[in-house]
């Protein structure tokens, strides 16, 4: 996208800036199932993934990712996620949001001086975590950032128009 539509840029021009963006992307990817999805499904979607025995077996047959197999086994079970799972997800999210808070104490966006790929990655995640009652009170810079993100036309069109409330 940056090559086809260079303005506005989605990534910084420096190697260091690009590496920082990639760290935010990896952080989102590495923790999506064990933190984000676990928190959301435990606090907002409890019981929504119940499956028949046949559907569960079909899923197990088709899915090769062990992390997703474990996640969906818990998410679709009668018991759901254990209290320990939820605490671990919350602790991991608090650690991530602590990093976001620190990054946003230096500027308006996660990386660099403009809205970019790191912000695009984390904005919908933040939106869903708000809807799943993750406590954002300790993160005033993140709240300020999100207020700015919500005002962007791309966010309104890409997220809130599609899903006004999560």
Tab-separated table of C-alpha atoms in Angstrom:
chain	number	residue	atom	x	y	z
A	1	UNK	CA	0.000	0.000	0.000
A	2	UNK	CA	2.813	2.407	0.804
A	3	UNK	CA	4.217	1.912	-2.682
A	4	UNK	CA	0.898	2.347	-4.481
A	5	UNK	CA	-0.438	5.116	-2.216
A	6	UNK	CA	2.557	6.818	-0.644
A	7	UNK	CA	0.548	9.653	0.895
A	8	UNK	CA	-0.082	9.438	3.702
A	9	UNK	CA	2.612	6.891	4.564
A	10	UNK	CA	1.653	3.984	6.797
A	11	UNK	CA	5.198	3.243	7.969
A	12	UNK	CA	8.106	5.449	8.987
A	13	UNK	CA	10.890	6.023	6.495
A	14	UNK	CA	13.727	4.981	8.812
A	15	UNK	CA	14.815	1.421	9.512
A	16	UNK	CA	14.448	2.036	13.246
A	17	UNK	CA	10.907	3.328	12.799
A	18	UNK	CA	9.961	0.391	10.594
A	19	UNK	CA	11.402	-2.013	13.162
A	20	UNK	CA	9.284	-0.342	15.845
A	21	UNK	CA	6.144	-0.778	13.709
A	22	UNK	CA	7.005	-4.444	13.178
A	23	UNK	CA	7.341	-4.895	16.947
A	24	UNK	CA	3.793	-3.559	17.437
A	25	UNK	CA	2.535	-5.889	14.695
A	26	UNK	CA	4.304	-8.906	16.221
A	27	UNK	CA	2.982	-7.968	19.667
A	28	UNK	CA	-0.570	-8.001	18.282
A	29	UNK	CA	-0.075	-11.288	16.449
A	30	UNK	CA	1.716	-13.144	19.256
A	31	UNK	CA	-0.858	-12.201	21.871
A	32	UNK	CA	-4.095	-12.202	19.933
A	33	UNK	CA	-5.311	-15.638	21.003
A	34	UNK	CA	-3.845	-15.931	24.494
A	35	UNK	CA	-4.705	-12.385	25.582
A	36	UNK	CA	-7.162	-10.565	23.328
A	37	UNK	CA	-9.435	-13.426	22.235
A	38	UNK	CA	-9.312	-15.102	25.639
A	39	UNK	CA	-10.339	-11.856	27.385
A	40	UNK	CA	-13.114	-11.132	24.881
A	41	UNK	CA	-14.553	-14.641	24.844
A	42	UNK	CA	-14.361	-15.004	28.612
A	43	UNK	CA	-15.923	-11.610	29.351
A	44	UNK	CA	-18.230	-10.912	26.412
A	45	UNK	CA	-18.877	-14.022	24.362
A	46	UNK	CA	-19.187	-16.686	27.048
A	47	UNK	CA	-21.072	-19.629	25.619
A	48	UNK	CA	-21.322	-18.148	22.119
A	49	UNK	CA	-19.100	-20.817	20.564
A	50	UNK	CA	-20.939	-23.881	21.778
A	51	UNK	CA	-20.612	-26.623	19.159
A	52	UNK	CA	-22.289	-29.893	18.512
A	53	UNK	CA	-20.073	-32.937	18.899
A	54	UNK	CA	-20.050	-33.297	15.120
A	55	UNK	CA	-19.006	-29.680	14.561
A	56	UNK	CA	-16.287	-30.004	17.212
A	57	UNK	CA	-14.880	-33.109	15.537
A	58	UNK	CA	-14.971	-31.443	12.115
A	59	UNK	CA	-13.129	-28.428	13.509
A	60	UNK	CA	-10.478	-30.655	15.109
A	61	UNK	CA	-10.051	-32.469	11.812
A	62	UNK	CA	-9.583	-29.252	9.800
A	63	UNK	CA	-7.662	-27.045	12.240
A	64	UNK	CA	-3.903	-27.636	12.472
A	65	UNK	CA	-2.929	-24.744	14.773
A	66	UNK	CA	-2.485	-26.105	18.335
A	67	UNK	CA	-3.095	-22.696	19.928
A	68	UNK	CA	-6.432	-22.304	18.146
A	69	UNK	CA	-7.401	-25.890	18.910
A	70	UNK	CA	-6.825	-25.272	22.614
A	71	UNK	CA	-8.589	-21.899	22.506
A	72	UNK	CA	-11.681	-23.256	20.758
A	73	UNK	CA	-11.801	-26.311	22.999
A	74	UNK	CA	-12.099	-23.988	25.991
A	75	UNK	CA	-14.292	-21.383	24.289
A	76	UNK	CA	-16.793	-24.012	23.142
A	77	UNK	CA	-16.798	-26.059	26.342
A	78	UNK	CA	-19.425	-25.952	29.050
A	79	UNK	CA	-16.810	-24.715	31.546
A	80	UNK	CA	-15.307	-22.036	29.321
A	81	UNK	CA	-12.067	-20.390	30.349
A	82	UNK	CA	-10.717	-20.940	33.839
A	83	UNK	CA	-10.272	-18.010	36.221
A	84	UNK	CA	-6.523	-18.524	35.790
A	85	UNK	CA	-6.838	-18.182	32.005
A	86	UNK	CA	-8.725	-14.910	32.396
A	87	UNK	CA	-6.256	-13.511	34.937
A	88	UNK	CA	-3.319	-14.452	32.695
A	89	UNK	CA	-5.004	-12.765	29.705
A	90	UNK	CA	-5.718	-9.661	31.784
A	91	UNK	CA	-2.146	-9.509	33.054
A	92	UNK	CA	-0.767	-9.818	29.532
A	93	UNK	CA	-3.115	-7.104	28.286
A	94	UNK	CA	-2.082	-4.854	31.179
A	95	UNK	CA	1.563	-5.369	30.195
A	96	UNK	CA	0.792	-4.521	26.560
A	97	UNK	CA	-1.254	-1.478	27.519
A	98	UNK	CA	1.582	-0.363	29.777
A	99	UNK	CA	3.839	-0.393	26.709
A	100	UNK	CA	1.232	1.498	24.717
A	101	UNK	CA	0.871	4.045	27.494
A	102	UNK	CA	4.635	4.604	27.550
A	103	UNK	CA	4.848	4.928	23.756
A	104	UNK	CA	1.940	7.352	23.682
A	105	UNK	CA	3.489	9.490	26.409
A	106	UNK	CA	6.012	10.554	23.742
A	107	UNK	CA	3.529	11.529	21.021
A	108	UNK	CA	0.051	11.236	19.588
A	109	UNK	CA	0.578	7.954	17.707
A	110	UNK	CA	2.207	4.632	18.530
A	111	UNK	CA	5.112	5.135	16.120
A	112	UNK	CA	6.199	8.402	14.567
A	113	UNK	CA	4.345	11.634	14.093
A	114	UNK	CA	1.353	10.350	12.131
A	115	UNK	CA	-1.374	7.749	12.218
A	116	UNK	CA	0.141	4.606	10.745
A	117	UNK	CA	0.197	0.852	10.558
A	118	UNK	CA	0.771	0.304	14.292
A	119	UNK	CA	-2.291	2.431	15.097
A	120	UNK	CA	-4.341	0.687	12.399
A	121	UNK	CA	-3.426	-2.661	13.945
A	122	UNK	CA	-4.310	-1.760	17.518
A	123	UNK	CA	-7.393	0.457	17.038
A	124	UNK	CA	-9.923	-2.345	16.332
A	125	UNK	CA	-8.360	-4.498	19.046
A	126	UNK	CA	-8.831	-1.650	21.500
A	127	UNK	CA	-12.423	-1.167	20.312
A	128	UNK	CA	-13.291	-4.809	21.029
A	129	UNK	CA	-11.497	-4.838	24.378
A	130	UNK	CA	-13.513	-1.786	25.429
A	131	UNK	CA	-16.660	-3.703	24.513
A	132	UNK	CA	-15.444	-6.631	26.614
A	133	UNK	CA	-14.932	-4.375	29.653
A	134	UNK	CA	-11.153	-4.321	29.855
A	135	UNK	CA	-10.274	-1.571	32.363
A	136	UNK	CA	-8.726	1.368	30.502
A	137	UNK	CA	-8.706	3.716	33.492
A	138	UNK	CA	-4.951	3.289	34.166
A	139	UNK	CA	-4.069	4.387	30.623
A	140	UNK	CA	-4.841	8.106	30.032
A	141	UNK	CA	-2.521	8.349	27.015
A	142	UNK	CA	-4.203	5.338	25.425
A	143	UNK	CA	-7.611	6.919	26.060
A	144	UNK	CA	-6.407	10.168	24.431
A	145	UNK	CA	-5.040	8.176	21.475
A	146	UNK	CA	-8.298	6.302	21.056
A	147	UNK	CA	-10.305	9.526	21.141
A	148	UNK	CA	-8.177	10.744	18.216
A	149	UNK	CA	-8.531	7.406	16.391
A	150	UNK	CA	-12.331	7.442	16.777
A	151	UNK	CA	-12.477	10.794	15.018
A	152	UNK	CA	-10.762	9.479	11.899
A	153	UNK	CA	-12.973	8.817	8.891
A	154	UNK	CA	-11.189	5.515	8.199
A	155	UNK	CA	-12.068	4.246	11.685
A	156	UNK	CA	-15.689	5.328	11.420
A	157	UNK	CA	-16.004	3.668	7.993
A	158	UNK	CA	-13.955	0.570	8.772
A	159	UNK	CA	-15.049	-0.174	12.325
A	160	UNK	CA	-17.940	1.768	13.849
A	161	UNK	CA	-20.081	1.875	10.701
A	162	UNK	CA	-19.759	-1.901	10.500
A	163	UNK	CA	-20.120	-2.484	14.259
A	164	UNK	CA	-21.360	0.587	16.164
A	165	UNK	CA	-21.157	-1.168	19.533
A	166	UNK	CA	-19.229	-4.263	20.458
